[in-house]
JSON list of C-alpha atoms and ligand atoms in Angstrom, two decimals:
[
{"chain": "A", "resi": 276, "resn": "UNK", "atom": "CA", "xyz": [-18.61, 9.43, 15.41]},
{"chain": "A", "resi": 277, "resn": "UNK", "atom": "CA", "xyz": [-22.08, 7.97, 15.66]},
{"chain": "A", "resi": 278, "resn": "UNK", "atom": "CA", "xyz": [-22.14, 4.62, 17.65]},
{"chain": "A", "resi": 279, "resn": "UNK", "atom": "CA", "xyz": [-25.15, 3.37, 15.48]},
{"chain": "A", "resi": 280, "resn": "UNK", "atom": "CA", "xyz": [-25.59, -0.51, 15.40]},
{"chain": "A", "resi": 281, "resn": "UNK", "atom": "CA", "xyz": [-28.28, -2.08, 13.39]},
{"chain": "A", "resi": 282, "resn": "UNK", "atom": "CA", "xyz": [-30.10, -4.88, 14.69]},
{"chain": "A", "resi": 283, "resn": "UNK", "atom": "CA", "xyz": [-32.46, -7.48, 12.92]},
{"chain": "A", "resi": 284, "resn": "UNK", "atom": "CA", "xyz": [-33.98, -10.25, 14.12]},
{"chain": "A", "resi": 285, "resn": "UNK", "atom": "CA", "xyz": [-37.58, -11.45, 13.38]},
{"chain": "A", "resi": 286, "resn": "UNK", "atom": "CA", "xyz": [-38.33, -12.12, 16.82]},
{"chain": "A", "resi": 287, "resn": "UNK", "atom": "CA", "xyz": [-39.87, -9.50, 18.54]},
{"chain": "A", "resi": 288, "resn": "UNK", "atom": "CA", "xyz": [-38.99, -10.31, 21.90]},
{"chain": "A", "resi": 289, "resn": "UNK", "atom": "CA", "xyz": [-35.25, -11.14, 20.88]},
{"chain": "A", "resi": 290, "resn": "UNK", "atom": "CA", "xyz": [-34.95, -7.98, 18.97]},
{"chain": "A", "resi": 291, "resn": "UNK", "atom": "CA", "xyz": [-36.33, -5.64, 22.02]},
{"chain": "A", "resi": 292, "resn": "UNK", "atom": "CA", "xyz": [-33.97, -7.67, 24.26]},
{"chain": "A", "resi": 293, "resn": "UNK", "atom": "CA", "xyz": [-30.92, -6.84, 22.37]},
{"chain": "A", "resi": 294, "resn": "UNK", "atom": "CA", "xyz": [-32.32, -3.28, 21.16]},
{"chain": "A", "resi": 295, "resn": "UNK", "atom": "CA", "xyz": [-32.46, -2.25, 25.08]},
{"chain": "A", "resi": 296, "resn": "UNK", "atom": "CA", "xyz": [-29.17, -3.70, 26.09]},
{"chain": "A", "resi": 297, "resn": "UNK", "atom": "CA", "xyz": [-26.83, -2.16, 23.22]},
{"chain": "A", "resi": 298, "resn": "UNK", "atom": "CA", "xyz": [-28.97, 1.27, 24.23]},
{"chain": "A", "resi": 299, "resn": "UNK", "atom": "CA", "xyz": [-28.15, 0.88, 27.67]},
{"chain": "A", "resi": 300, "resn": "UNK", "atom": "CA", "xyz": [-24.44, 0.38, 26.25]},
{"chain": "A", "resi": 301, "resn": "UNK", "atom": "CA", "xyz": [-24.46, 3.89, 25.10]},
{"chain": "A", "resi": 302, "resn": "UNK", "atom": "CA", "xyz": [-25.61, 2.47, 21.07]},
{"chain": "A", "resi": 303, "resn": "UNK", "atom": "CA", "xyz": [-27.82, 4.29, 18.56]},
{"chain": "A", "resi": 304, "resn": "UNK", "atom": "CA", "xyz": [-29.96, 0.67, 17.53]},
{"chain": "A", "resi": 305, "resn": "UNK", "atom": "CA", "xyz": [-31.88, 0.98, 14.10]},
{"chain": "A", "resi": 306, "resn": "UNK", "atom": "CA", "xyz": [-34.54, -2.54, 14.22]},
{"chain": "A", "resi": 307, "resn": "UNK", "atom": "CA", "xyz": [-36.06, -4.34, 11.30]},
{"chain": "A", "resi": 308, "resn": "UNK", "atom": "CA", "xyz": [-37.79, -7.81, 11.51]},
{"chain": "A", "resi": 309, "resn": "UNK", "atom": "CA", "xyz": [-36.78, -8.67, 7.63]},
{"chain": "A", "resi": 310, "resn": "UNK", "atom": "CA", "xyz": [-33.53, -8.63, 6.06]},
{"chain": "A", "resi": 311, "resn": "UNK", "atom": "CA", "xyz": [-35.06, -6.44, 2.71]},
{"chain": "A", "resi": 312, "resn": "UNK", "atom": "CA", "xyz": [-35.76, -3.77, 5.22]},
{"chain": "A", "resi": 313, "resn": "UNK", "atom": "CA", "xyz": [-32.52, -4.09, 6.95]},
{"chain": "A", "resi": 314, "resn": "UNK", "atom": "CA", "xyz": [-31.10, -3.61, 3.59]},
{"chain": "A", "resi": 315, "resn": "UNK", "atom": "CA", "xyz": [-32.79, -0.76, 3.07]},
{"chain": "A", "resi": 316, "resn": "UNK", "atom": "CA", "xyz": [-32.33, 0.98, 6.26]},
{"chain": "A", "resi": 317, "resn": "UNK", "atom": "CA", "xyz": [-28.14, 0.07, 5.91]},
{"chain": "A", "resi": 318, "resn": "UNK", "atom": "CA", "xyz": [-28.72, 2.48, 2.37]},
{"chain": "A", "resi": 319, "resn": "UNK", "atom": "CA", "xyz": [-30.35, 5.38, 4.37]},
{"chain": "A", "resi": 320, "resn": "UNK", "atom": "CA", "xyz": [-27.93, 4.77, 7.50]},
{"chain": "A", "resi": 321, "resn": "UNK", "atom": "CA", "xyz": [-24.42, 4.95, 5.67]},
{"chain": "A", "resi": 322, "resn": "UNK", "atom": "CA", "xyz": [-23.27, 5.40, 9.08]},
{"chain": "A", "resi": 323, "resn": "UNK", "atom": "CA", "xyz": [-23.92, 2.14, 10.79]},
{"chain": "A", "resi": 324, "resn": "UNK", "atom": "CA", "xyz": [-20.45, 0.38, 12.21]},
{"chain": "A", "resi": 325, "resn": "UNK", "atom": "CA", "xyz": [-21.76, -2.56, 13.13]},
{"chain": "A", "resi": 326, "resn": "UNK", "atom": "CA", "xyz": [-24.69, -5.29, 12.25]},
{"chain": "A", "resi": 327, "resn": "UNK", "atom": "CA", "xyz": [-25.98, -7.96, 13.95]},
{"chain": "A", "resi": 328, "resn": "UNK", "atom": "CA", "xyz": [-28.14, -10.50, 11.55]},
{"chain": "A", "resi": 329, "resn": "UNK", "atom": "CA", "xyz": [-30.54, -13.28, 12.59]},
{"chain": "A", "resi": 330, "resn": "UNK", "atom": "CA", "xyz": [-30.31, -16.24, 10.41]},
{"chain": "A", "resi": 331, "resn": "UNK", "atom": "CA", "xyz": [-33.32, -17.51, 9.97]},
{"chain": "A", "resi": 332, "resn": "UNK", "atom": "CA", "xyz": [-36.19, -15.06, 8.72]},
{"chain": "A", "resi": 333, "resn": "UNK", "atom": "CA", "xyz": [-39.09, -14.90, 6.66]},
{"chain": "A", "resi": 334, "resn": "UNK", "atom": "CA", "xyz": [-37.73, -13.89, 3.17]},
{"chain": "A", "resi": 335, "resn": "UNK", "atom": "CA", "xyz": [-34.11, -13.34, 2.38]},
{"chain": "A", "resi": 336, "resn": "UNK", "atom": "CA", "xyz": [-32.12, -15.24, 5.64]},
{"chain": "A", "resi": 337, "resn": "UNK", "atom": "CA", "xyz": [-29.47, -13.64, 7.29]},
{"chain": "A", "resi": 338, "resn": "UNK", "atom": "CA", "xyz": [-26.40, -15.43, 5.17]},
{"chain": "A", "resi": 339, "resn": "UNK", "atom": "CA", "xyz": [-27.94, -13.46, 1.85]},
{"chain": "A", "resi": 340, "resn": "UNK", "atom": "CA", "xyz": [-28.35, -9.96, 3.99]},
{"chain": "A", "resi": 341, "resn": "UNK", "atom": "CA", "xyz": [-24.67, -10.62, 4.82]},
{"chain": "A", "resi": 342, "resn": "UNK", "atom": "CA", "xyz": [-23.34, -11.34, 1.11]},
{"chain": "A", "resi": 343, "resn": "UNK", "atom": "CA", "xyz": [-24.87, -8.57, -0.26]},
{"chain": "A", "resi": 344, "resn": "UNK", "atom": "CA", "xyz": [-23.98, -5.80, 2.25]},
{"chain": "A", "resi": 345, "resn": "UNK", "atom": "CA", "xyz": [-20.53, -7.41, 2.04]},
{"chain": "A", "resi": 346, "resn": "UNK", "atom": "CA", "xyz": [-20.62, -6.85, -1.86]},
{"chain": "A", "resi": 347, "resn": "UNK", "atom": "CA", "xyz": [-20.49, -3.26, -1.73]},
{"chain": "A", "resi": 348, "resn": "UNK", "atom": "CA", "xyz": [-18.94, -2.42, 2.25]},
{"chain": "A", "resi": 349, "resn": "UNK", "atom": "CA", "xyz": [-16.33, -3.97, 3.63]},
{"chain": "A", "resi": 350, "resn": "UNK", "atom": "CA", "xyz": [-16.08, -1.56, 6.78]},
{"chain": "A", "resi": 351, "resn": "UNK", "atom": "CA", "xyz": [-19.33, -2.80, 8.78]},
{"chain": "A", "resi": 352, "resn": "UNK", "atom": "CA", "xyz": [-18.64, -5.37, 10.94]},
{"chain": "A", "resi": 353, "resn": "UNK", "atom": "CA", "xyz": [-21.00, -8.13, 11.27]},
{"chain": "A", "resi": 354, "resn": "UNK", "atom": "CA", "xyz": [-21.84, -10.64, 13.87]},
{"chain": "A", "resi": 355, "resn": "UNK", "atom": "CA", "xyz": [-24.28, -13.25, 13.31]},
{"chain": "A", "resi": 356, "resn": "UNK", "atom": "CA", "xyz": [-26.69, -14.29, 15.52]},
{"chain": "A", "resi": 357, "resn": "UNK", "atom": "CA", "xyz": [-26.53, -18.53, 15.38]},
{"chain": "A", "resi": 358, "resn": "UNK", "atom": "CA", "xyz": [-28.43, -21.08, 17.36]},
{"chain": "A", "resi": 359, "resn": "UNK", "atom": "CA", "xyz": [-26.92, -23.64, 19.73]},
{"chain": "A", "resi": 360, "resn": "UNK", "atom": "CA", "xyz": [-28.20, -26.63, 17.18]},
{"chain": "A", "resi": 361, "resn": "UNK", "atom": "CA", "xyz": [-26.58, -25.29, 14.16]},
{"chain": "A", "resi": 362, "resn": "UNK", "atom": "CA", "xyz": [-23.31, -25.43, 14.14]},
{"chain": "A", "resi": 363, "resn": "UNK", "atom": "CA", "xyz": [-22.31, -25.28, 10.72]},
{"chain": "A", "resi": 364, "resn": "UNK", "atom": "CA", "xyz": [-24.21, -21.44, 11.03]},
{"chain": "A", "resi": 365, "resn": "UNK", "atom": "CA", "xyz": [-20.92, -20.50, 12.21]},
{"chain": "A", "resi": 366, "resn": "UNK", "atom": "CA", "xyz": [-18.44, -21.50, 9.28]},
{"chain": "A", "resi": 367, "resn": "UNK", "atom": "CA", "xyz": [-21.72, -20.36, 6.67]},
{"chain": "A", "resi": 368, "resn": "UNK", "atom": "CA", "xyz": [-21.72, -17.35, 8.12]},
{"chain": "A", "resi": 369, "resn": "UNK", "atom": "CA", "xyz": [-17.64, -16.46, 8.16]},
{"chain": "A", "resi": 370, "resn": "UNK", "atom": "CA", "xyz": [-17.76, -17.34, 4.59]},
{"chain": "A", "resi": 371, "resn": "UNK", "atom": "CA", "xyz": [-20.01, -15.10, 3.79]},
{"chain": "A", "resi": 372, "resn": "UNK", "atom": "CA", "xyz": [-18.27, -12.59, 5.23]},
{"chain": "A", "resi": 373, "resn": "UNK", "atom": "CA", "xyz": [-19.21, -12.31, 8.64]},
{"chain": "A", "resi": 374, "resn": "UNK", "atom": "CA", "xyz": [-16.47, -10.88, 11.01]},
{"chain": "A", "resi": 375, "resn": "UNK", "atom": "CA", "xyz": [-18.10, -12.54, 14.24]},
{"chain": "A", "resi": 376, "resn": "UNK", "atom": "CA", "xyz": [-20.83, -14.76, 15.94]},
{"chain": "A", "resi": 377, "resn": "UNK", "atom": "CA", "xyz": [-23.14, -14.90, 18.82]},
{"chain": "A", "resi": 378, "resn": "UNK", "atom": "CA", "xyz": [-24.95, -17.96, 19.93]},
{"chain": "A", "resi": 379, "resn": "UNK", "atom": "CA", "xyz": [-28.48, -17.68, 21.51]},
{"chain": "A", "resi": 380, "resn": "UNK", "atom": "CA", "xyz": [-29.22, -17.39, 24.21]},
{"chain": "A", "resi": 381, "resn": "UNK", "atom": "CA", "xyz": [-26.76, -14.57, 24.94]},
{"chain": "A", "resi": 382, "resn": "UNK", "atom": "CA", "xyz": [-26.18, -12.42, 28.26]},
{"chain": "A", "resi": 383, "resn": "UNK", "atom": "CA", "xyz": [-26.00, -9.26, 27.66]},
{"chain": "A", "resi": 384, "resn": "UNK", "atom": "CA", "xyz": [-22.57, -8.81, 28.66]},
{"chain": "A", "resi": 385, "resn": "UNK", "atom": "CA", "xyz": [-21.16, -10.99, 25.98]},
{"chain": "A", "resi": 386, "resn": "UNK", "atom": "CA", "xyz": [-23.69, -9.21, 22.99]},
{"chain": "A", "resi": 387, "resn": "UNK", "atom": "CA", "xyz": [-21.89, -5.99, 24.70]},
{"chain": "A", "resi": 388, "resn": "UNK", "atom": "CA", "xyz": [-18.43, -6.81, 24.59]},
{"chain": "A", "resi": 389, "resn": "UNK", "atom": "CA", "xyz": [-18.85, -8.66, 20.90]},
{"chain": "A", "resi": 390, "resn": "UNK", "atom": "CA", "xyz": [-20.38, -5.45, 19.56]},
{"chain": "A", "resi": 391, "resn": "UNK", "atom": "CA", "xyz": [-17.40, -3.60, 21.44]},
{"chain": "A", "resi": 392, "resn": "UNK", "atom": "CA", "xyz": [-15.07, -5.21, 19.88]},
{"chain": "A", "resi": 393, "resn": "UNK", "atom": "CA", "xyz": [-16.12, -5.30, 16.54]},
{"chain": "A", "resi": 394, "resn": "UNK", "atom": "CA", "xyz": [-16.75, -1.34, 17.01]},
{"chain": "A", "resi": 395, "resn": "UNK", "atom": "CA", "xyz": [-13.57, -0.74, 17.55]},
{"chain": "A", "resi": 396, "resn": "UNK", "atom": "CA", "xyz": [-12.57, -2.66, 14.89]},
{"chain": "A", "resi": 397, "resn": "UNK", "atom": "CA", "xyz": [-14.53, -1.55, 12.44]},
{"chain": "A", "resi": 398, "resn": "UNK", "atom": "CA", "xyz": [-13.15, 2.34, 12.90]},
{"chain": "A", "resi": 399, "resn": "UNK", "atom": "CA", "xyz": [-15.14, 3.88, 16.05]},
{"chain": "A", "resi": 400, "resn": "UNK", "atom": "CA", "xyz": [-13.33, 3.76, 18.84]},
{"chain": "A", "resi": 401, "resn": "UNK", "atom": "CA", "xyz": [-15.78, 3.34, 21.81]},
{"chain": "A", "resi": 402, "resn": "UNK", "atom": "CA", "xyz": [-15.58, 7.08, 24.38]},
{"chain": "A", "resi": 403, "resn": "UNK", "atom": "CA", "xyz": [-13.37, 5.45, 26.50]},
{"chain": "A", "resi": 404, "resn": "UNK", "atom": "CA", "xyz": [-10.67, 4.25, 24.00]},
{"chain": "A", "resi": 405, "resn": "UNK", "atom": "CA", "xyz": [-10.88, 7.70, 22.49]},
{"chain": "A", "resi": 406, "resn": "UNK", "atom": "CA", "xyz": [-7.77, 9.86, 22.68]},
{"chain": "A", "resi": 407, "resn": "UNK", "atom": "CA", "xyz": [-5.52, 12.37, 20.53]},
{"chain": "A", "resi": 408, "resn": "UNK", "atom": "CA", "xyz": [-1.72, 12.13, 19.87]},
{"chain": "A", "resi": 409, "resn": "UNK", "atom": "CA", "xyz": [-0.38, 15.47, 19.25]},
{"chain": "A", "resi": 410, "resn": "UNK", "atom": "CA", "xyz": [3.25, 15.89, 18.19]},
{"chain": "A", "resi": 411, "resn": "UNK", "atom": "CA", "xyz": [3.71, 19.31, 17.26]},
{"chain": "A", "resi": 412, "resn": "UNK", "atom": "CA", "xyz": [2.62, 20.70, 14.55]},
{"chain": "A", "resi": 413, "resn": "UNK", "atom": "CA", "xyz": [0.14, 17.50, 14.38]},
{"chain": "A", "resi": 414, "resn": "UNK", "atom": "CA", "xyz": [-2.69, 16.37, 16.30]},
{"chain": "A", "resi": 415, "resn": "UNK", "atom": "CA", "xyz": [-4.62, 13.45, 15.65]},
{"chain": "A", "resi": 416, "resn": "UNK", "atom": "CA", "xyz": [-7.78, 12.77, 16.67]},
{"chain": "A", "resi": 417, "resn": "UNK", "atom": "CA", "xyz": [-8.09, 8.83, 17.20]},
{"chain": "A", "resi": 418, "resn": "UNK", "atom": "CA", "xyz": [-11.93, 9.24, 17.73]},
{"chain": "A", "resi": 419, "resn": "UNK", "atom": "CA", "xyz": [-12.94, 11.11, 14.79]},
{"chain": "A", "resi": 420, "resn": "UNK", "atom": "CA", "xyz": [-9.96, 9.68, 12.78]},
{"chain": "A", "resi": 421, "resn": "UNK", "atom": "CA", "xyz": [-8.65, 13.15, 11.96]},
{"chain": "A", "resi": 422, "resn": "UNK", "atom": "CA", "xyz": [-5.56, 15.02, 11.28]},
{"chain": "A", "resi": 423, "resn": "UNK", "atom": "CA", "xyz": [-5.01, 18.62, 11.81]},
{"chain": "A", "resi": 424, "resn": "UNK", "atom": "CA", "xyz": [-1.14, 20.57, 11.53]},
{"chain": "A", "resi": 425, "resn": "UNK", "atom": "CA", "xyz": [-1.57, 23.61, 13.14]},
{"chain": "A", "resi": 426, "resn": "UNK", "atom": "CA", "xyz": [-4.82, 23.90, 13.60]},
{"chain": "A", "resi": 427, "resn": "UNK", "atom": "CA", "xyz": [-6.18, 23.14, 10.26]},
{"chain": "A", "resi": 428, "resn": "UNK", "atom": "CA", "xyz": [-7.48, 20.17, 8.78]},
{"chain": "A", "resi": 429, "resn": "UNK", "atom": "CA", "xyz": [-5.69, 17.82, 6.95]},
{"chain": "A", "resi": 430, "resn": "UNK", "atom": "CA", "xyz": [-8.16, 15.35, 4.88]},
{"chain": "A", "resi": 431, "resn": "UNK", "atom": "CA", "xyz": [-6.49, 12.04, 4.64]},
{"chain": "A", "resi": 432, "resn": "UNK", "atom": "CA", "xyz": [-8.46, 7.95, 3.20]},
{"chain": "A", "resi": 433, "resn": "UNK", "atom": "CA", "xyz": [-8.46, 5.82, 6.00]},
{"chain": "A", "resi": 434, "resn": "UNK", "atom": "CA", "xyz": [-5.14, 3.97, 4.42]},
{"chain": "A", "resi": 435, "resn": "UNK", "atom": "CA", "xyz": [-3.30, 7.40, 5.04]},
{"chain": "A", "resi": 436, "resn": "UNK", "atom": "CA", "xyz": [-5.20, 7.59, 8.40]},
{"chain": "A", "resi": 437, "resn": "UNK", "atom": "CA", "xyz": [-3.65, 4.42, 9.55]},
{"chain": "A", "resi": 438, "resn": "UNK", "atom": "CA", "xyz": [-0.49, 5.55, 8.28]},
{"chain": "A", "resi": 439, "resn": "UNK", "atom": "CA", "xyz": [-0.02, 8.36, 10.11]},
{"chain": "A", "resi": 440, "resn": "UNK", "atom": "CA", "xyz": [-1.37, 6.72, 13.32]},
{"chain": "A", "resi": 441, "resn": "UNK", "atom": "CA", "xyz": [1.21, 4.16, 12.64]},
{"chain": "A", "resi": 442, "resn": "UNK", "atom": "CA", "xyz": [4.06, 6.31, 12.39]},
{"chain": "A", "resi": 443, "resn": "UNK", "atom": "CA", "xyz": [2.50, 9.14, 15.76]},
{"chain": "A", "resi": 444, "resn": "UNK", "atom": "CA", "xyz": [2.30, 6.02, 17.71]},
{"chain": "A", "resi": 445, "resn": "UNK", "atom": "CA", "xyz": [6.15, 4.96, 16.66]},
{"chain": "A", "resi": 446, "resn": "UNK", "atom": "CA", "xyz": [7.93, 8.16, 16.83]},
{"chain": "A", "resi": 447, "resn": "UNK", "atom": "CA", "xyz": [11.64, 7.89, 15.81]},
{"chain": "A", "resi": 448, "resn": "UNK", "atom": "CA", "xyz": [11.36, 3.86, 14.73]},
{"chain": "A", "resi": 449, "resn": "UNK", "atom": "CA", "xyz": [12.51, 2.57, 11.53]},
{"chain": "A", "resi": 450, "resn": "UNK", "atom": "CA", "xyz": [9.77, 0.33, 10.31]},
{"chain": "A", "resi": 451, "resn": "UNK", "atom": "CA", "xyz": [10.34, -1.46, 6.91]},
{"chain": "A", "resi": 452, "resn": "UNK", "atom": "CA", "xyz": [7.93, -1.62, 4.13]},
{"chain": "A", "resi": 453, "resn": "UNK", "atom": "CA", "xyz": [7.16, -5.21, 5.41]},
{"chain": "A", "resi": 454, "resn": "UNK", "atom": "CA", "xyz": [6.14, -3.74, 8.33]},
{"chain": "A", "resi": 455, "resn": "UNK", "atom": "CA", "xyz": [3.74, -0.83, 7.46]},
{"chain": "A", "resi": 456, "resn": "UNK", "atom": "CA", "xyz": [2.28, -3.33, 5.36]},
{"chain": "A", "resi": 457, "resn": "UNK", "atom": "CA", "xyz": [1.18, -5.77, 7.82]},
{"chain": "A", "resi": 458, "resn": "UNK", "atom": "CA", "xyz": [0.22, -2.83, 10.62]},
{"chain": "A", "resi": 459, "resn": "UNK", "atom": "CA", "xyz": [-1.45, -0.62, 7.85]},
{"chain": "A", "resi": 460, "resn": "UNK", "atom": "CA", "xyz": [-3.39, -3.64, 5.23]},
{"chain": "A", "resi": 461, "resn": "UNK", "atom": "CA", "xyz": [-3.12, -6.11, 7.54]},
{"chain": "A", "resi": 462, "resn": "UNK", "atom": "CA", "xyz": [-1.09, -9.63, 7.16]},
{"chain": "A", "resi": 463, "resn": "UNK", "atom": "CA", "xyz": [-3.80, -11.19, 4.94]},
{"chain": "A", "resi": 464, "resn": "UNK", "atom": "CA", "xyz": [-2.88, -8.65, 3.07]},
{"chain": "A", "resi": 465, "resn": "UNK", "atom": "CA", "xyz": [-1.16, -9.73, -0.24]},
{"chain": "A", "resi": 466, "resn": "UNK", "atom": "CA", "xyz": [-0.19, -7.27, -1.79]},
{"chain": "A", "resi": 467, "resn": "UNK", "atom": "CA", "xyz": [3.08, -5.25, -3.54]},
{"chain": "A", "resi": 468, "resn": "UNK", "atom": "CA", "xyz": [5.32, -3.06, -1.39]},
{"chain": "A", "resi": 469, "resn": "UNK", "atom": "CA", "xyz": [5.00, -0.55, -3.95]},
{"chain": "A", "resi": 470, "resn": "UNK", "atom": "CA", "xyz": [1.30, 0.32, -2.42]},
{"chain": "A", "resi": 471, "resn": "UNK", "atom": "CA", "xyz": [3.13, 1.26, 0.41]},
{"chain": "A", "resi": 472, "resn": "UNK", "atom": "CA", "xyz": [5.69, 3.76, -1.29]},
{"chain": "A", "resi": 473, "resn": "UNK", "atom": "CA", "xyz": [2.33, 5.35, -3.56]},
{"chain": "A", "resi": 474, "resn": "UNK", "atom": "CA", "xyz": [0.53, 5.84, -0.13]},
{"chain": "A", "resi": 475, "resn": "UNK", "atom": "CA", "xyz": [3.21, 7.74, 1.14]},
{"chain": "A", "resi": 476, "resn": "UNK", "atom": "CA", "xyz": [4.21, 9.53, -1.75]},
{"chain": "A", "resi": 477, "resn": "UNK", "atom": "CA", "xyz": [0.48, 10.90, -1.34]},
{"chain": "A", "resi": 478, "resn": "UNK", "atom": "CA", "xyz": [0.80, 11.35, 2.44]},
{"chain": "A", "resi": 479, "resn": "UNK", "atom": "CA", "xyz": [3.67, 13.36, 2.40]},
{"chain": "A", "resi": 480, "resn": "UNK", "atom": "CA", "xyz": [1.72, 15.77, -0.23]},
{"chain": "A", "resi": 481, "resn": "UNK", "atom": "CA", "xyz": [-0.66, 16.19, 2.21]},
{"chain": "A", "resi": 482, "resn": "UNK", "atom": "CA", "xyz": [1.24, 16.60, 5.53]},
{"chain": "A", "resi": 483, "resn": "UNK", "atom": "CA", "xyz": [4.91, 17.93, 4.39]},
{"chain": "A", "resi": 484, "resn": "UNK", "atom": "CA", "xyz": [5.88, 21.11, 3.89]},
{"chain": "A", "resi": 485, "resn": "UNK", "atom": "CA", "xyz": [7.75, 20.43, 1.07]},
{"chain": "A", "resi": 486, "resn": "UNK", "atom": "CA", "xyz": [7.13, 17.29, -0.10]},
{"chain": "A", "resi": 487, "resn": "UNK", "atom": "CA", "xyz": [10.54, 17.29, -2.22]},
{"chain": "A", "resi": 488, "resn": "UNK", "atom": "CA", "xyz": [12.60, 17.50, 0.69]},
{"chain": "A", "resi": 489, "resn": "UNK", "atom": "CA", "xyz": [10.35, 15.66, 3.35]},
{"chain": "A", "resi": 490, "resn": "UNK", "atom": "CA", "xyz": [11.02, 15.85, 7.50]},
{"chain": "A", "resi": 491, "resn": "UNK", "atom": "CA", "xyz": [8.57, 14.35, 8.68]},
{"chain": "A", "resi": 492, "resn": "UNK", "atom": "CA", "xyz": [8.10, 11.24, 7.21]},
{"chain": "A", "resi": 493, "resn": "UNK", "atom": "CA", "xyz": [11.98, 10.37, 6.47]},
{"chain": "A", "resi": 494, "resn": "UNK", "atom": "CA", "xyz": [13.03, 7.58, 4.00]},
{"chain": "A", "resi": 495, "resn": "UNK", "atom": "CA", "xyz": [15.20, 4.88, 5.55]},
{"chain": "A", "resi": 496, "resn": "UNK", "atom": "CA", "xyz": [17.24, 3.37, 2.45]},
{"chain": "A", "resi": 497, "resn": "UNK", "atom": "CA", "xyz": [16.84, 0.16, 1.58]},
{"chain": "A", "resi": 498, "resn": "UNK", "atom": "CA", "xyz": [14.47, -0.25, 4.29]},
{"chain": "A", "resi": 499, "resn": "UNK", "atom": "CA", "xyz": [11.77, 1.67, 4.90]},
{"chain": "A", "resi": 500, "resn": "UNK", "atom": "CA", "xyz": [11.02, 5.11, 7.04]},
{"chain": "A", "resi": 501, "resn": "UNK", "atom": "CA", "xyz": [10.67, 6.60, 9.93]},
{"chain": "A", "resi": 502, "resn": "UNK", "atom": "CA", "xyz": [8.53, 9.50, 11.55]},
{"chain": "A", "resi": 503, "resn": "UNK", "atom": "CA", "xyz": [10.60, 12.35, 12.79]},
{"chain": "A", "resi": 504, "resn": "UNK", "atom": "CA", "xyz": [14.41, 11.57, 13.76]},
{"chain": "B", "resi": 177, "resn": "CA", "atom": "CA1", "xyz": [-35.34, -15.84, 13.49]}
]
């Protein structure tokens, strides 16, 4: 999983100071000084977890980079980078979809632990964090966000990926619809229960023997289900 940040901010000496910190921090950095190029650079790195915008810039500012990279991805996390004297930066910059903000000046242990955070958030697990669950026949990788039974790869979305983390990491638990809903979408979530069912009708597909007759993933009436017995 590359750990590739992008970082803009028109200020050179801003931008290097942040660049070698989050390097230092074990980051891939990809600059740009103008939020069109930043743009551009997010198309050819489809692989960036993380972006940290400067608000004010010559051309586009930082709120419009942040709108439209929100209009099409809704995995990057983004922190915006807000100055002492403008408050209000802070509630434009949430609305426009940011997931976080920094306010200048910054050590670089708080830039660090923001971008950590929001890393791990955003689907890449940092080294450290990384780890696999294996119940026999299935191992998941928590890093790469993969499943394998027996050996062999199972390809799963990242709904069904949080699904089955969900249910390796509660072995044996009944958990009820309401539940897997709020670990799996999240409680802002509002959506139907049914979403829930579908996913797992097309989960056990994938990771059942015989999906007619599942073991793995068990139905609890009335309830919910339940991984294993
Ligand atoms: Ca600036």
């Amino acid at each position: 999983m590359a750990r590739k940040v992008l970082v803009l901010e028109d200020e050179s000496s801003i931008r290097s100071f942040i660049v070698i910190n989050l390097t230092r921090a074990g980051y891939e950095v990809i600059e740009s000084g103008t939020g069109e190029e930043a743009l551009e650079k997010l198309q050819d790195n489809p692989d960036i977890r993380v972006a940290l915008l400067d608000i004010m810039l010559p051309g586009i500012d930082g709120f419009e980079v942040c709108r439209r990279i929100r209009a099409t991805n809704t995995r990057i996390g983004i922190i915006m980078l807000t100055a002492r004297s403008q408050e209000m930066d802070k509630v434009t910059g949430l609305m426009t979809g940011a997931d976080d903000y920094v306010t200048k000046p910054f050590s670089p242990a708080e830039l660090t632990a923001r971008v950590d955070a929001l890393f791990r958030r955003a689907g890449g697990a940092a080294p450290e964090q990384a780890g696999e669950i294996y119940q026999e026949p299935f191992l998941l990788n928590t890093r790469n966000r993969t499943l394998a039974k027996k050996g062999q790869r199972v390809k799963l979305t990242q709904v069904e990926y949080s699904i089955m983390k969900m249910f390796m990491e509660n072995p044996g638990k009944a958990l009820s619809r309401e539940e897997i809903l709020d670990m799996v979408w999240g409680r802002d979530y509002f959506g139907e229960l049914k979403i829930v069912d579908v996913n797992i009708r097309r989960l056990r597909l994938k990771i059942e023997d015989n999906a007619q007759n599942p073991t793995y993933i068990n139905t609890v009436w009335g309830y919910g289900y339940k991984w294993g017995f």
